[in-house]
Coordinates of C-alpha atoms (C1' of nucleotides) in Angstrom, one line a residue:
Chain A
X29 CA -48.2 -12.4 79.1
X30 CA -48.5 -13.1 75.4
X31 CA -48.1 -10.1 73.1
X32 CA -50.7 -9.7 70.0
X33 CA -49.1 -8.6 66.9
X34 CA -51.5 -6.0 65.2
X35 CA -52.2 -8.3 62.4
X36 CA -53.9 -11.0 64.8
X37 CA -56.2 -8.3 66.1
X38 CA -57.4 -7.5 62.4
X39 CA -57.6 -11.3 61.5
X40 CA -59.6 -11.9 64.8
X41 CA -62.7 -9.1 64.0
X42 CA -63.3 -10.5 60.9
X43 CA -62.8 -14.7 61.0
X44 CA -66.0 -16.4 61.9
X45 CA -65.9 -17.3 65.7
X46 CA -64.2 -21.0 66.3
X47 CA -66.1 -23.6 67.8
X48 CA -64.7 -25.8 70.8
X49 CA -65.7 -28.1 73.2
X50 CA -64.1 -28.4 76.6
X51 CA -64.7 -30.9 79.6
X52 CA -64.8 -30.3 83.4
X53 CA -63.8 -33.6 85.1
X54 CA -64.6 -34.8 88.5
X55 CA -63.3 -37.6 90.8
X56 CA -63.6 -38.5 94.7
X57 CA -60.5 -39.0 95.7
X58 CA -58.3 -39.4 99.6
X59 CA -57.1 -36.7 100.3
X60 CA -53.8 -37.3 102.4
X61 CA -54.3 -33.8 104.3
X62 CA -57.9 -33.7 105.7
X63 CA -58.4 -37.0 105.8
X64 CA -61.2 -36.9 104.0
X65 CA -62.6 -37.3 100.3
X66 CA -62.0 -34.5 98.3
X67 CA -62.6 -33.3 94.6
X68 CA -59.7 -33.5 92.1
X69 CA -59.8 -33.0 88.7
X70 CA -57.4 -33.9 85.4
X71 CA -56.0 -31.0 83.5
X72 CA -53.4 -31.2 80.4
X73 CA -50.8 -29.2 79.5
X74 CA -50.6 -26.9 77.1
X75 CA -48.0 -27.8 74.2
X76 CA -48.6 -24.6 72.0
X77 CA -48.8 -21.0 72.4
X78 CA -51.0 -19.0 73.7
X79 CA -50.2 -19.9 77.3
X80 CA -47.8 -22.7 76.3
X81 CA -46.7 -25.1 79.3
X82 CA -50.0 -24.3 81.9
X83 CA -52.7 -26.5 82.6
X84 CA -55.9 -26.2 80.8
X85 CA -59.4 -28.1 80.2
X86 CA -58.9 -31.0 78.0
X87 CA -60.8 -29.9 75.2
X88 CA -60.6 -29.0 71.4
X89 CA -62.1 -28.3 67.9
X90 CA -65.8 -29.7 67.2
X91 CA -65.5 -31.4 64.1
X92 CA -68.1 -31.5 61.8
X93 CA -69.6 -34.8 62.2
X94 CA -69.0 -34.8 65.9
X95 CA -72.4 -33.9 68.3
X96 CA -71.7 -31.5 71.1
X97 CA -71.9 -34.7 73.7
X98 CA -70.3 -36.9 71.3
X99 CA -67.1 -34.2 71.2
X100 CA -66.9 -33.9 75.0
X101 CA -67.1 -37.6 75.3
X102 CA -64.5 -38.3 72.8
X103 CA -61.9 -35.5 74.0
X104 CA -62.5 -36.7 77.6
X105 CA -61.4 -40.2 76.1
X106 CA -58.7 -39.2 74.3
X107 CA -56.9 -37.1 77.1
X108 CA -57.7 -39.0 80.1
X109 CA -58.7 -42.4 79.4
X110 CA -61.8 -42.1 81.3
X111 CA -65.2 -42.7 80.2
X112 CA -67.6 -40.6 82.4
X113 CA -70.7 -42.0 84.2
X114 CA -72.3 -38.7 84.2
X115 CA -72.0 -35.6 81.6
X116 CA -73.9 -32.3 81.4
X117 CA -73.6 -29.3 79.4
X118 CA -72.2 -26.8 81.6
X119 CA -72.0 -23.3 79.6
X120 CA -71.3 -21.5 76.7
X121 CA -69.1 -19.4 77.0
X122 CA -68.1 -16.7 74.0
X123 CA -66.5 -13.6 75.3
X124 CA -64.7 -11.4 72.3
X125 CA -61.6 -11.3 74.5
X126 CA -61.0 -15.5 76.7
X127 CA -58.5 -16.1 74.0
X128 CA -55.7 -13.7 73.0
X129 CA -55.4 -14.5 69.4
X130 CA -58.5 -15.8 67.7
X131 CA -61.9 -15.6 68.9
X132 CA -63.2 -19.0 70.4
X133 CA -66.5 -20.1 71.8
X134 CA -66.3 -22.6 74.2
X135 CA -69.4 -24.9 74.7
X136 CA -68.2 -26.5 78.3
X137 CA -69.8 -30.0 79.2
X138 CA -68.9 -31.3 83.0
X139 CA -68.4 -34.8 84.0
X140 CA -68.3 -37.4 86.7
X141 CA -66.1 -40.1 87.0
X142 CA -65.9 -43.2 89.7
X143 CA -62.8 -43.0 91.4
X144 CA -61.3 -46.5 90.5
X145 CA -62.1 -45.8 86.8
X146 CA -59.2 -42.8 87.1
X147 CA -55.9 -44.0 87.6
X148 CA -53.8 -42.7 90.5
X149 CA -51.5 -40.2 89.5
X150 CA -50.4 -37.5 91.7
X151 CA -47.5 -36.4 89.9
X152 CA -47.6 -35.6 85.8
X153 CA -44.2 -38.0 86.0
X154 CA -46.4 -40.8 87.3
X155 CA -49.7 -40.9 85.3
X156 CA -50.1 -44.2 84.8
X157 CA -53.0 -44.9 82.5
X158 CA -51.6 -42.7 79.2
X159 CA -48.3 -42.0 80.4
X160 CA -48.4 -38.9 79.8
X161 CA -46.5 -36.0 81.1
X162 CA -49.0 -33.6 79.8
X163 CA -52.2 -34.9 82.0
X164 CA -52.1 -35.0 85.6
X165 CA -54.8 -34.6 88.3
X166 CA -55.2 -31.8 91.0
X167 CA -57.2 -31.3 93.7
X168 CA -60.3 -29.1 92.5
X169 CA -59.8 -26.4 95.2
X170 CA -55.8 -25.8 94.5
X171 CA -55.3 -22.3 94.5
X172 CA -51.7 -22.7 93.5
X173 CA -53.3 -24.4 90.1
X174 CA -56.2 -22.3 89.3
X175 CA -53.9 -19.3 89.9
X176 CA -52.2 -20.2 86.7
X177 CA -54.8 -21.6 84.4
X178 CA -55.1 -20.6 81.1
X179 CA -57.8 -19.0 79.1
X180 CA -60.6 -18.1 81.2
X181 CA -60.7 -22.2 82.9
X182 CA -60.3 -20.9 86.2
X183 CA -63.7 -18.8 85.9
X184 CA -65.2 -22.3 84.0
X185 CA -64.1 -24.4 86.9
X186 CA -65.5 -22.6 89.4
X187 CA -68.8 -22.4 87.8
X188 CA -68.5 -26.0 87.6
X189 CA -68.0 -26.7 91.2
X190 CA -71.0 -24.0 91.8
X191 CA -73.1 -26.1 89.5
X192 CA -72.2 -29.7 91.2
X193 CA -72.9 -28.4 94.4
X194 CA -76.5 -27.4 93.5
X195 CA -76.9 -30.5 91.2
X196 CA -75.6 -32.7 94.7
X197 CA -77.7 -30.7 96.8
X198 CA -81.0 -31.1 95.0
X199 CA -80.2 -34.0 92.9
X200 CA -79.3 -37.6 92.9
X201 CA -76.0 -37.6 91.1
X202 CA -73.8 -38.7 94.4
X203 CA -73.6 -42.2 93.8
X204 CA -72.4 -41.4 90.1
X205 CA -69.0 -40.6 92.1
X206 CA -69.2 -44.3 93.9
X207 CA -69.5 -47.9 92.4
X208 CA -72.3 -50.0 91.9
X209 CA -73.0 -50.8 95.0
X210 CA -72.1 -48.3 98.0
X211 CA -72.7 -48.1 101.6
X212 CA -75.5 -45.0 102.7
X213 CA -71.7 -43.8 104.5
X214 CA -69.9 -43.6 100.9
X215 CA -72.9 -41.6 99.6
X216 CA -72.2 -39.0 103.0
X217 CA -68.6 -39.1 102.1
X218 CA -69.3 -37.1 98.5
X219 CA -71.9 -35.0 100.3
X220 CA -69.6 -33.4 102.6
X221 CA -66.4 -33.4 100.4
X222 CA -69.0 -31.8 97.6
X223 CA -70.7 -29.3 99.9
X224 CA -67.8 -28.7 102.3
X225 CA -69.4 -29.5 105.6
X226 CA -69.8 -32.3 107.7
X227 CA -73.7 -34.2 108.0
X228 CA -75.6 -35.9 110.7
X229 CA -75.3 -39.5 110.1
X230 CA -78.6 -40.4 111.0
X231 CA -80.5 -37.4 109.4
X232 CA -78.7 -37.4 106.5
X233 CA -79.8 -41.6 106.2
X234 CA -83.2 -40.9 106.9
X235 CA -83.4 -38.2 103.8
X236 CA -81.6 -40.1 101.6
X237 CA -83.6 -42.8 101.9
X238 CA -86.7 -40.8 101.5
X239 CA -85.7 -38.8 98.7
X240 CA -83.6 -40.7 96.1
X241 CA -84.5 -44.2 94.0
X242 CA -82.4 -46.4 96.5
X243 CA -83.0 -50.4 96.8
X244 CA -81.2 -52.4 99.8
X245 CA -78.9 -55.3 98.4
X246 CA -78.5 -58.0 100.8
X247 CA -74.7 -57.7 100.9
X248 CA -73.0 -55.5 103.5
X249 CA -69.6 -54.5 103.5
X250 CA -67.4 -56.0 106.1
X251 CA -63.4 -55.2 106.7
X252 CA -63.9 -52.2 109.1
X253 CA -63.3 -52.4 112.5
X254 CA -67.1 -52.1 113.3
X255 CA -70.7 -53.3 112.3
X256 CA -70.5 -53.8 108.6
X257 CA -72.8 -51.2 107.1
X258 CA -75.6 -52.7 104.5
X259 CA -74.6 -51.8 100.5
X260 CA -77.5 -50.4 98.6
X261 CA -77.6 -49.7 94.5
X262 CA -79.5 -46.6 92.7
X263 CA -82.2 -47.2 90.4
X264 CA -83.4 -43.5 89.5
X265 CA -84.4 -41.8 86.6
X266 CA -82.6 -38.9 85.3
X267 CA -84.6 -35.4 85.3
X268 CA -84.9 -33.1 82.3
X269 CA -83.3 -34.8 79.1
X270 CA -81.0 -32.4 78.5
X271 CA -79.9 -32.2 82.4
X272 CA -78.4 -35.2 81.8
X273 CA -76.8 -37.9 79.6
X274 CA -75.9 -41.4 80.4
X275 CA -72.6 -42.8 79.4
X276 CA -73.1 -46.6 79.2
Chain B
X19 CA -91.1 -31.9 53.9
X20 CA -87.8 -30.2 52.7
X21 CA -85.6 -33.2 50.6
X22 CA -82.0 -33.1 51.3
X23 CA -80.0 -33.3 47.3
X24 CA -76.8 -35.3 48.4
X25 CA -75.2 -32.7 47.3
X26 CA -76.3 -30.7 50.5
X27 CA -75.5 -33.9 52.6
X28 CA -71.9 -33.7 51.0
X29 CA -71.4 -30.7 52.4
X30 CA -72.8 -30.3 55.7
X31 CA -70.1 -33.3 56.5
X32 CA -67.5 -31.4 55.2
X33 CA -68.1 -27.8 56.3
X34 CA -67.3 -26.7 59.8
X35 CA -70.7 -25.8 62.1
X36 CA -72.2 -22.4 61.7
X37 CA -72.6 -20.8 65.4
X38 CA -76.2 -18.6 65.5
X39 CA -78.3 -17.5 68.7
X40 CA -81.1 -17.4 68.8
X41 CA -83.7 -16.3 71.5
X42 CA -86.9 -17.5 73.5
X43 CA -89.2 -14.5 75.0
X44 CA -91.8 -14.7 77.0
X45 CA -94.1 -11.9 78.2
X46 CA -97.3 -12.1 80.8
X47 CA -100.7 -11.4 79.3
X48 CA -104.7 -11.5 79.7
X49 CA -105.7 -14.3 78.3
X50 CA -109.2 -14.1 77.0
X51 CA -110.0 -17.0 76.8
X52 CA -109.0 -18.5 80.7
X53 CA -109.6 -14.9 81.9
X54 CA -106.4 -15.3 84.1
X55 CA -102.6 -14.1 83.1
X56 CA -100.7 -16.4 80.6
X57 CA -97.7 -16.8 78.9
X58 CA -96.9 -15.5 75.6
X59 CA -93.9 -15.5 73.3
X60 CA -92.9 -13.6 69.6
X61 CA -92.0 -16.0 66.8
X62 CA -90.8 -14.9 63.4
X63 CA -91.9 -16.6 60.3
X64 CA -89.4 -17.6 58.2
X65 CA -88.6 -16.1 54.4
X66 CA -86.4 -18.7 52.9
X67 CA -85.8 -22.2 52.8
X68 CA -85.6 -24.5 54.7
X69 CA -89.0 -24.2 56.9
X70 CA -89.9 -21.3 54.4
X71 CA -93.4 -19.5 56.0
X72 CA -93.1 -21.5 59.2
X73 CA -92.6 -19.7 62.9
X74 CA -89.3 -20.2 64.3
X75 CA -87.3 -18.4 67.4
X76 CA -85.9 -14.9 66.5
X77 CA -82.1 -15.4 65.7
X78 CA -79.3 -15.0 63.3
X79 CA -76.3 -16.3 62.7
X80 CA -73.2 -14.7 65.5
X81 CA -71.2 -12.4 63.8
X82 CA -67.4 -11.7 64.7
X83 CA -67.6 -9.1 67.2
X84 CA -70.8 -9.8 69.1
X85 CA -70.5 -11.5 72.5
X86 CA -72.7 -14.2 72.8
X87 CA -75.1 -12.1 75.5
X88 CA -74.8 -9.1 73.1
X89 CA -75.8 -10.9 70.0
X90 CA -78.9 -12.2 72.0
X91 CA -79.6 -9.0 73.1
X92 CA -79.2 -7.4 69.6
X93 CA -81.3 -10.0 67.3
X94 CA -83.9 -9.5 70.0
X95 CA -84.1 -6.2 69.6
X96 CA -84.1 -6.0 65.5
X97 CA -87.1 -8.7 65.5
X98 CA -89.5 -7.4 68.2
X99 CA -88.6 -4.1 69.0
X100 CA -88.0 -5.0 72.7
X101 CA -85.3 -5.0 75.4
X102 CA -85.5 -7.1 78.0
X103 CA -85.5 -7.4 81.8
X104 CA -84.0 -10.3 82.1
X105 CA -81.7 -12.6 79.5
X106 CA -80.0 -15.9 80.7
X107 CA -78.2 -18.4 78.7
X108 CA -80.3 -21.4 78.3
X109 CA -78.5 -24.3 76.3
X110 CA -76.4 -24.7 73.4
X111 CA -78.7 -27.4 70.6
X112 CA -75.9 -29.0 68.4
X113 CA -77.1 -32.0 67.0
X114 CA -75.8 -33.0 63.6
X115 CA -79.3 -33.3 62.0
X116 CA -81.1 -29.8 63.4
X117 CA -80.9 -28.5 60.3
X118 CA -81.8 -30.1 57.1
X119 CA -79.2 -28.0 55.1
X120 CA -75.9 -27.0 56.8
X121 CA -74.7 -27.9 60.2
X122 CA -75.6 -25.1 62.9
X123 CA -75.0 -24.8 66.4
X124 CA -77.7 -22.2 68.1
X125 CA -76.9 -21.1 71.6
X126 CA -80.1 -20.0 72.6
X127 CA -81.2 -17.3 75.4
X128 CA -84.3 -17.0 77.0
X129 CA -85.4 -13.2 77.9
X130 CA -88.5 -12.0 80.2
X131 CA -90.1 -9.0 79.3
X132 CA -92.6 -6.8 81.0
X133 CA -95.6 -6.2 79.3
X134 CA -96.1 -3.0 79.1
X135 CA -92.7 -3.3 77.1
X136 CA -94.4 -5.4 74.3
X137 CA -96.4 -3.9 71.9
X138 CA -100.1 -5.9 72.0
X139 CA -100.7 -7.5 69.0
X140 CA -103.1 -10.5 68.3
X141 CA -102.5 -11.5 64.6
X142 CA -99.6 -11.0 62.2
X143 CA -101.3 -8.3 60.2
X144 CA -101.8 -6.0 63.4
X145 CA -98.6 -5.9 64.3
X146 CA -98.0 -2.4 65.7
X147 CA -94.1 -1.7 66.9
X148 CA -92.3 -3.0 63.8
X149 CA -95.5 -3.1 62.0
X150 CA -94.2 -6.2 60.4
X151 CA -96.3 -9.2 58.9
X152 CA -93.7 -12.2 59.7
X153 CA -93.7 -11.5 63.8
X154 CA -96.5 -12.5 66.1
X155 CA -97.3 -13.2 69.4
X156 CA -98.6 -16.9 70.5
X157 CA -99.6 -18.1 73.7
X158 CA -96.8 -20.3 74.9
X159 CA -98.9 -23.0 75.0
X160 CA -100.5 -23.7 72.1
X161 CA -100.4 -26.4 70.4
X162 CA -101.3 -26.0 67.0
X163 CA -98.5 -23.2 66.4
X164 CA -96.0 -25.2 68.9
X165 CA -96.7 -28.4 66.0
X166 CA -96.0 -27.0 63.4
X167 CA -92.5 -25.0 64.4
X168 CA -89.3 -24.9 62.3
X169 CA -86.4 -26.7 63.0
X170 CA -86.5 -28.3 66.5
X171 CA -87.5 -24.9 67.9
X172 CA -90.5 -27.1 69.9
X173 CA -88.0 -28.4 71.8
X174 CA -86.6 -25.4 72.6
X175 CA -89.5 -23.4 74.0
X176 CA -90.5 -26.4 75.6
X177 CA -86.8 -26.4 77.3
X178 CA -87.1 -22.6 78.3
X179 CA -90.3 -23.5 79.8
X180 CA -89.0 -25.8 82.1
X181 CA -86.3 -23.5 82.9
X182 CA -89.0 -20.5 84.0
X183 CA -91.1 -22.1 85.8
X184 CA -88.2 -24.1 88.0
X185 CA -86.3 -20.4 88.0
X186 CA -89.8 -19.0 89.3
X187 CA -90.4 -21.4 91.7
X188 CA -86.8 -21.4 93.4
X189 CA -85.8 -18.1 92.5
X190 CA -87.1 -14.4 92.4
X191 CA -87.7 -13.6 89.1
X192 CA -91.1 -13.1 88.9
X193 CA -91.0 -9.3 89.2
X194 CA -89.6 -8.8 86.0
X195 CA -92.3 -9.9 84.1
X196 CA -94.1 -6.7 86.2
X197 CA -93.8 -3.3 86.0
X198 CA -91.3 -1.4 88.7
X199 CA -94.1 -1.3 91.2
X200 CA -96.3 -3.8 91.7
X201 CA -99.4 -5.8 94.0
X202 CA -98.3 -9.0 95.8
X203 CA -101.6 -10.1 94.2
X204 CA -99.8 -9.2 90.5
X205 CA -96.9 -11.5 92.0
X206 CA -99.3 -14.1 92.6
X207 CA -100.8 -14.1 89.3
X208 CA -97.1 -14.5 87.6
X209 CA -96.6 -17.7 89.3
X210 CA -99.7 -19.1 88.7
X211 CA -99.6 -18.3 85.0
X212 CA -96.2 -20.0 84.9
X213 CA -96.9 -22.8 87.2
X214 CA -100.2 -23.4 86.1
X215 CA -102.1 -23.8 89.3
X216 CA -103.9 -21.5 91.9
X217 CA -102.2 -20.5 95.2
X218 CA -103.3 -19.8 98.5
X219 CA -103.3 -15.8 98.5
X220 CA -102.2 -15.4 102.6
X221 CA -99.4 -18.1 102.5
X222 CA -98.6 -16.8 99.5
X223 CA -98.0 -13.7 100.7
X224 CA -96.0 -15.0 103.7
X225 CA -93.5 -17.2 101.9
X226 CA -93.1 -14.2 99.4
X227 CA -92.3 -11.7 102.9
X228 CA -90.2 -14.3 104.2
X229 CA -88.1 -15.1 100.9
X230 CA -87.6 -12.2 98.2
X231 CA -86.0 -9.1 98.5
X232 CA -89.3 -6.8 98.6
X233 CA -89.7 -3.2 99.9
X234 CA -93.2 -1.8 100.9
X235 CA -94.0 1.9 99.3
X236 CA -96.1 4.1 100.7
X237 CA -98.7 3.6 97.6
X238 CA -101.3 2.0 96.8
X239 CA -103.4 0.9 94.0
X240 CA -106.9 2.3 94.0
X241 CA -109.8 1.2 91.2
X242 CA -110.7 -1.9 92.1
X243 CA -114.5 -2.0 93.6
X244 CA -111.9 -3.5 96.9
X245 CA -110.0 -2.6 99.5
X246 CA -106.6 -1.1 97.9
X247 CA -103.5 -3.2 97.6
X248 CA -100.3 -1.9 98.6
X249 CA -97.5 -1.7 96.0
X250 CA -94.0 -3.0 96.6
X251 CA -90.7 -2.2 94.8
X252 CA -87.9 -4.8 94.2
X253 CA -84.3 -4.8 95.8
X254 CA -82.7 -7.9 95.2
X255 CA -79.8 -8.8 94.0
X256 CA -78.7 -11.9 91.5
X257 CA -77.3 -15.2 92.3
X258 CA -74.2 -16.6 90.3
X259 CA -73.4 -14.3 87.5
X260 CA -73.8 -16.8 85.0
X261 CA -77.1 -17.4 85.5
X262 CA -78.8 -14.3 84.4
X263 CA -77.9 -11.0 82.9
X264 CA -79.5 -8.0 83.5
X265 CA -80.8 -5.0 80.8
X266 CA -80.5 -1.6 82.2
Chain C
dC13 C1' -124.9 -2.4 103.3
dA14 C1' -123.2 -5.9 99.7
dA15 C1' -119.4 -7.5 97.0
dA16 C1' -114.8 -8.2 96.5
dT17 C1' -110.2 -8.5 97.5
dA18 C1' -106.5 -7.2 101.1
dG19 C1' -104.4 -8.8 104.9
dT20 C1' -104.0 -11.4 109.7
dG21 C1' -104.3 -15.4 112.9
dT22 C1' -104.2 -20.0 113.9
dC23 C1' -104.2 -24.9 113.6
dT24 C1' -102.4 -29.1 111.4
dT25 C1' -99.1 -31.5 108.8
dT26 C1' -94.4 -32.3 107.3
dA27 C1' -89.7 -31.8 107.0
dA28 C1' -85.1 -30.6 109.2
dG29 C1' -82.0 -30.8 112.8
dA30 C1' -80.0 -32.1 117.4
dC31 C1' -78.8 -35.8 119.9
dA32 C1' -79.5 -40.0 123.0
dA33 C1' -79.7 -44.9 122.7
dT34 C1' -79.1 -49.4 120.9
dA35 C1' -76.7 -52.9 117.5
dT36 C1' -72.9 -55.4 115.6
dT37 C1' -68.7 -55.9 114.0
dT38 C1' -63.1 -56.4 114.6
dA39 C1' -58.9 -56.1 117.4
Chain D
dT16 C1' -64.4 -56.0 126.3
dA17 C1' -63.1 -51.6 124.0
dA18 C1' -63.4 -49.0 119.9
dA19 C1' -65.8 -47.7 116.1
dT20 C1' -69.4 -47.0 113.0
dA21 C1' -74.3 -48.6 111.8
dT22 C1' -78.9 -47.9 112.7
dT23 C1' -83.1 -46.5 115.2
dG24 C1' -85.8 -43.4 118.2
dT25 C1' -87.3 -39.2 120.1
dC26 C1' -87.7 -34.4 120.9
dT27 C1' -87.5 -29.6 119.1
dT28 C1' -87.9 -26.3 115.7
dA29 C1' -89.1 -24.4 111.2
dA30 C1' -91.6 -24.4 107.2
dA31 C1' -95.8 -25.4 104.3
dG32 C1' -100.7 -25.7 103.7
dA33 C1' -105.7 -25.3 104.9
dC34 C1' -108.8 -22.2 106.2
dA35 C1' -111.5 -19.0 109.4
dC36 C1' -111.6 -14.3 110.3
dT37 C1' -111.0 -9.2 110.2
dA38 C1' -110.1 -4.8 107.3
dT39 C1' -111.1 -1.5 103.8
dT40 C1' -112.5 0.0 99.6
dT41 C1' -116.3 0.9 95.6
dG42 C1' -121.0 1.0 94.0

DNA sequence: CAAATAGTGTCTTTAAGACAATATTTA
DNA sequence: TAAATATTGTCTTAAAGACACTATTTG
């Protein structure tokens, strides 16, 4: 616990609030346990106090000639490498006491990233892209991590994962977690790692195909031991505007 | 149109983003005109420059001690005399060119009120609560004051619009545009005001039973030249914290 | 009793879910 | 051919919508 010298608590009531933008990060990855997909997500390292040494949302300072997206884009860049096929604005969030020393509000954006555009890295020694010690990914359900978060990002995380399973559920962001072109199996695959539960193969085909902007290619992916499953690419709209942005 | 002296440009570059909040309200009422229920919202008209005597959202710059909920809550109040029954954070508007003159960032709330809460006033002059000139009350959707708004506060309210009526339509909400007790018919009427279309009074009813958290009383409402309604209570509870705020 | 809305019953259509059956690959 | 997943078909159940019908009040 960090202590707060009397003349940071003075400073803090009377500064103008700081303004920062922070990025939830998303990628489908195997998970060697279950077997199955799972969520992980990249968090850095802190380097400074407060809460020097545990992970946190890459994030930072919104610069004045910096848009919100623009900011969430660029720090999402700059600490991971990545750039994200899918990014929302998640929250605001602006209580007097998330940081111990001066008061920050936090504009949070959330993101989705294809798996092969985030390099493998299980280990901070490892991470291959940056080669940084200070980035590494984790699986998004890691109690052992979120225990120890900093700030309020455990709180922000978990909203996240609230808000992707609704947006999953009711939406047609699955495939932004896939390639181009994916087989109607992949697209199950972030279903029941998102939501948790396992689907009905056919049912879940038969909504799918009724529900979201999906064309048939005429490729079909061969290599498993079994009949090669047809690939099929999305050609949907977005929603509201502001529900969504685009990245490339 | 305001012109922007480069001097101004200068330093909105160099200046770091003002944060403000600012607020969306709306409230049922008879609409004379349709004769059904509508939607109606308080704007104030703005005393300085830029957008001097234009409508705009109620709002104000955040000050050092206010959470962001609280400073909602609080400019709401100062501007229309209310407090409302429901306040939820709707988005966070941070482009670089939303402001003519300095660089702001509004996190804006949108707030349901009963209407029995607001004070009934037509035109500017009559205002009764605050008895002040520069706030009136305009249907939500009208388009000659919605044309002619300040900043890109159309937007805005055309956002928080989108947000009620998907909120009303998958959510239980709609009794807090009501008073404490209330008809299912009165329920009825909020949904179609929002959504803008009639509904089928029994299956209305039914999915209403079925779906919200609604207690019968033992009253009724006698005066119409009908058979009596019965009045129900609400005893619900809210979904993910986040995503809405009550007010006592 | 006439008018008007409250409230119930019932039929049809549509979507969701369970699960059997067939199809097509590779080892 | 056995194993494995793809894909289709069918039946059941639940929800949504249309709409006729009964109930109860006021004037």
């Amino acid at each position: 616990m960090s202590q707060i010298p009397f003349a940071n608590v003075a400073e803090r009531r009377d500064q103008p609030p700081m303004l920062a933008v922070s990025t939830v990060i998303f990628a489908l990855r195997d998970d060697e346990r279950s077997g199955r997909k799972s969520l992980w997500l990249p968090l850095v390292r802190r380097t400074r106090e407060p809460f020097r040494g545990q992970w946190a949302l890459p994030g930072g300072p919104l610069g004045p000639r910096d848009s919100l997206v623009d900011a969430a884009a660029a720090n999402l860049l700059d600490t991971t490498g990545l750039i994200p096929r899918y990014l929302e604005q998640l929250y605001a969030f602006g209580d007097l006491d998330r940081s111990p020393t001066r008061r920050v509000v936090s504009i949070v954006y959330w993101a989705l990233v294809r798996e092969d555009d985030a390099p493998h890295t299980d280990t901070p020694a490892t991470s291959v892209l940056l080669d940084d010690p200070n980035v590494a990914w984790f699986r998004a359900d890691d109690e052992s991590v979120l225990a120890n978060l900093a700030f309020d990002h455990r709180q922000i995380i978990e909203y996240a994962l609230w808000r992707l399973r609704n947006k999953v559920e009711y939406g047609s962001i699955a495939h932004r977690l896939l390639g181009e072109r994916f087989t109607l199996a992949q697209v199950r695959e972030v279903y029941e790692a998102v939501l948790n539960k396992s689907l009905d193969p056919a049912n879940f085909r038969r909504q799918l195909r009724a529900a979201t902007d999906l064309e048939e290619t005429d490729e079909f992916l061969s290599g498993g031991k079994h009949r090669p499953p047809r690939l099929y690419r999305y050609t949907g709209s977005t929603s509201h505007p502001l529900e969504s942005e685009n990245i490339s």
